[in-house]
Coordinates of N, CA and C in Angstrom, one line a residue:
T80 N -7.1 -13.5 -16.2 CA -7.7 -14.5 -16.0 C -7.4 -14.8 -14.3
S81 N -7.5 -14.1 -13.4 CA -7.9 -14.3 -12.2 C -9.7 -13.9 -11.8
I82 N -10.4 -13.5 -12.6 CA -12.0 -13.2 -12.5 C -12.2 -14.2 -13.2
S83 N -11.9 -14.9 -14.1 CA -12.0 -16.3 -14.9 C -12.2 -17.5 -13.7
R84 N -11.7 -17.3 -13.4 CA -10.6 -18.2 -12.2 C -11.4 -18.9 -10.9
H85 N -11.2 -17.3 -10.4 CA -11.7 -17.2 -9.1 C -12.6 -16.4 -8.5
A86 N -13.0 -15.6 -9.6 CA -14.1 -14.6 -8.9 C -15.8 -14.9 -8.6
N87 N -16.0 -15.9 -9.7 CA -17.6 -15.9 -9.8 C -18.4 -14.7 -10.1
A88 N -17.4 -14.1 -11.5 CA -18.3 -12.5 -11.3 C -19.1 -13.1 -12.9
S89 N -20.0 -11.8 -12.6 CA -20.7 -11.5 -14.5 C -20.1 -10.6 -15.0
R90 N -19.5 -10.1 -14.8 CA -18.9 -8.9 -15.1 C -17.9 -8.2 -14.4
G91 N -16.6 -8.0 -15.2 CA -15.3 -7.2 -15.0 C -14.8 -6.2 -16.4
T92 N -14.5 -5.3 -16.0 CA -14.3 -4.4 -16.2 C -12.5 -3.4 -16.1
V93 N -11.6 -3.5 -17.4 CA -10.9 -3.1 -17.5 C -10.0 -1.2 -17.8
D94 N -9.7 -0.6 -17.3 CA -9.6 0.7 -17.3 C -8.0 0.6 -17.0
I95 N -7.6 1.7 -18.3 CA -5.6 2.3 -18.4 C -6.2 3.5 -18.6
R96 N -5.1 4.3 -17.8 CA -5.4 5.7 -18.5 C -3.9 6.5 -17.7
L97 N -3.9 7.4 -18.6 CA -2.7 8.1 -18.2 C -2.7 9.2 -17.5
E98 N -2.5 9.3 -16.0 CA -2.3 10.3 -15.3 C -1.0 10.8 -14.7
G99 N -1.1 11.9 -16.1 CA 0.7 13.1 -15.4 C 1.1 11.9 -16.0
S100 N 2.2 11.8 -15.3 CA 3.6 10.7 -16.1 C 3.2 9.5 -15.3
V101 N 2.4 9.2 -15.0 CA 2.1 7.9 -14.2 C 0.6 6.7 -14.9
V102 N 0.7 5.7 -15.5 CA 0.1 4.8 -15.9 C -0.6 3.7 -15.1
V103 N -2.0 4.3 -15.0 CA -2.7 3.4 -14.3 C -3.7 2.6 -14.9
L104 N -4.1 1.6 -14.0 CA -4.3 0.2 -14.2 C -5.3 -0.1 -13.4
E105 N -6.7 -0.2 -13.9 CA -7.6 -0.5 -12.8 C -8.6 -2.2 -13.5
V106 N -8.6 -3.5 -13.1 CA -9.1 -3.8 -12.8 C -10.3 -4.2 -11.7
A107 N -11.4 -5.0 -12.0 CA -12.5 -4.6 -11.4 C -13.5 -6.0 -11.8
D108 N -13.7 -6.5 -10.9 CA -15.4 -7.3 -10.7 C -16.0 -7.4 -9.8
D109 N -17.2 -8.1 -10.2 CA -18.4 -8.4 -9.3 C -19.0 -9.2 -8.5
G110 N -17.9 -9.9 -8.8 CA -17.5 -11.3 -7.7 C -17.7 -11.8 -6.5
V111 N -16.8 -12.8 -6.1 CA -17.3 -13.0 -4.6 C -16.4 -12.1 -3.6
G112 N -15.1 -11.6 -4.3 CA -14.5 -10.8 -3.3 C -13.0 -11.9 -3.2
L113 N -12.4 -10.9 -2.1 CA -11.3 -11.5 -1.5 C -11.5 -12.5 -0.5
P114 N -10.0 -13.6 -0.5 CA -10.6 -14.7 0.6 C -10.0 -14.2 1.8
P115 N -10.0 -14.4 2.7 CA -9.4 -14.1 4.0 C -8.1 -13.7 4.1
P116 N -8.0 -12.5 5.0 CA -6.4 -12.4 5.1 C -5.4 -13.1 5.0
R117 N -5.3 -14.5 5.7 CA -4.8 -15.3 6.2 C -4.5 -15.7 5.5
S118 N -4.8 -16.7 4.5 CA -5.0 -16.7 3.2 C -4.6 -16.6 1.8
R119 N -4.8 -14.9 1.8 CA -4.1 -14.2 0.9 C -2.8 -14.1 0.8
G120 N -2.2 -13.8 2.1 CA -1.0 -13.6 2.3 C 0.2 -14.4 1.5
S121 N -0.5 -15.6 0.9 CA 0.6 -16.8 0.4 C -0.1 -16.9 -1.3
S122 N -1.0 -15.4 -1.8 CA -1.3 -16.0 -2.5 C 0.0 -15.7 -4.1
L123 N 0.3 -16.4 -4.9 CA 1.6 -16.2 -5.7 C 1.0 -15.4 -6.7
G124 N 0.0 -15.4 -6.8 CA -0.9 -14.6 -8.1 C -0.8 -12.9 -7.8
L125 N -1.1 -12.6 -6.2 CA -1.3 -11.3 -5.5 C 0.2 -10.6 -5.7
L126 N 0.9 -11.9 -4.8 CA 2.3 -11.7 -5.0 C 3.4 -10.9 -5.9
G127 N 2.9 -11.7 -7.1 CA 3.1 -11.6 -8.5 C 2.9 -10.3 -9.2
M128 N 1.9 -9.8 -9.4 CA 1.5 -8.8 -9.4 C 1.7 -7.5 -8.7
G129 N 2.2 -7.7 -7.7 CA 2.7 -6.9 -6.2 C 4.2 -6.6 -7.1
E130 N 5.0 -7.7 -7.0 CA 6.3 -7.9 -7.4 C 6.5 -6.8 -8.1
R131 N 5.5 -7.9 -10.2 CA 6.3 -7.3 -10.9 C 6.2 -5.5 -11.1
A132 N 4.8 -4.8 -10.2 CA 4.6 -3.4 -10.4 C 6.1 -2.5 -9.6
R133 N 6.0 -3.7 -8.9 CA 7.7 -2.9 -8.0 C 8.9 -3.1 -9.0
R134 N 9.1 -3.8 -9.7 CA 10.4 -3.8 -10.1 C 10.0 -2.4 -11.5
L135 N 9.2 -2.1 -11.8 CA 8.9 -0.7 -12.5 C 8.9 0.4 -11.6
G136 N 8.6 0.4 -10.7 CA 9.2 1.3 -9.6 C 7.4 2.3 -9.5
G137 N 6.5 1.4 -9.1 CA 5.5 1.9 -8.5 C 5.0 0.5 -8.2
Q138 N 3.2 0.4 -8.0 CA 2.9 -0.6 -6.9 C 1.6 -0.7 -7.2
C139 N 1.0 -1.8 -6.3 CA 0.0 -2.4 -6.4 C -1.1 -2.7 -5.6
V140 N -2.3 -2.5 -5.9 CA -3.3 -2.7 -4.2 C -4.3 -3.3 -4.5
V141 N -4.9 -4.0 -4.1 CA -5.8 -4.6 -4.2 C -7.1 -4.3 -3.0
S142 N -8.2 -4.4 -3.3 CA -8.8 -4.1 -2.4 C -10.8 -5.1 -2.7
Q143 N -11.3 -5.2 -1.7 CA -12.4 -5.2 -1.7 C -13.2 -4.6 -2.1
R144 N -14.3 -4.2 -3.6 CA -15.2 -3.9 -3.5 C -16.5 -3.7 -2.7
D145 N -17.5 -2.7 -2.8 CA -18.6 -2.7 -2.0 C -19.3 -2.2 -2.9
P146 N -21.2 -3.6 -2.6 CA -21.0 -4.4 -1.6 C -20.2 -5.7 -1.9
T147 N -19.6 -6.2 -3.5 CA -19.0 -7.4 -3.9 C -18.2 -7.3 -4.2
G148 N -17.5 -8.0 -5.1 CA -16.0 -7.5 -6.0 C -14.7 -7.5 -5.3
T149 N -14.0 -7.3 -6.7 CA -12.4 -6.8 -6.2 C -11.6 -6.0 -7.1
L150 N -10.9 -5.0 -6.9 CA -10.5 -4.0 -7.8 C -8.9 -4.5 -7.0
V151 N -8.4 -4.5 -8.3 CA -6.7 -4.0 -8.6 C -6.3 -3.4 -9.0
S152 N -5.8 -1.9 -8.6 CA -4.9 -1.2 -9.2 C -3.9 -1.1 -9.2
V153 N -3.2 -0.6 -10.7 CA -1.8 -0.9 -10.4 C -1.3 0.9 -10.8
R154 N -0.4 1.5 -10.3 CA 0.4 2.5 -11.0 C 1.6 2.6 -10.7
V155 N 2.2 3.0 -11.9 CA 3.3 2.7 -12.4 C 3.9 4.2 -12.9
P156 N 4.9 5.0 -12.4 CA 5.4 5.4 -13.1 C 6.4 5.2 -14.6
L157 N 5.7 6.5 -15.5 CA 7.0 6.2 -16.9 C 8.3 7.3 -16.2
S158 N 9.0 6.3 -17.1 CA 10.7 7.3 -17.2 C 11.0 7.4 -18.6
R159 N 12.1 7.7 -19.1 CA 12.9 7.4 -20.7 C 13.5 6.4 -19.9
D160 N 13.8 6.3 -18.6 CA 15.1 4.5 -18.5 C 14.6 3.6 -18.8
Q161 N 12.8 3.7 -18.9 CA 12.3 2.6 -19.1 C 12.7 2.8 -20.8
G162 N 12.6 3.3 -21.8 CA 12.3 2.7 -23.0 C 11.3 3.3 -23.2
V163 N 10.1 4.1 -22.5 CA 9.1 4.6 -23.1 C 9.2 6.6 -23.0
Q164 N 8.7 6.8 -24.1 CA 8.9 8.4 -24.3 C 7.7 8.9 -24.3
L165 N 7.4 10.1 -23.2 CA 6.0 10.5 -23.6 C 6.0 11.6 -24.7
A166 N 4.9 11.7 -25.8 CA 4.6 12.6 -26.5 C 4.4 14.0 -25.9
D167 N 5.6 15.4 -26.4 CA 5.3 16.5 -26.0 C 4.1 17.3 -26.0
K168 N 3.6 18.1 -25.8 CA 1.9 18.2 -25.8 C 2.3 20.0 -26.6
P169 N 1.5 19.9 -27.5 CA 1.8 21.4 -28.3 C 1.4 22.2 -28.0

């Protein structure tokens, strides 16, 4: 949603993978990039993404891509307490 509303991007990608017992979600675009830090700090969308990741014991990092665009990286550990079960490898 943020890419279509704010990025003015021609391309966006979504990658989700499992690294050990951590789910990694990365959303990237080739758009206009991040607003200046001063205006970014009060963005409800960015604050909301970080809060949701922290509630799951994870983290959300939003960064500028080089030469243009934005990368949102979310890392959340899996645990049996969250109702997610990992299949044991044979």
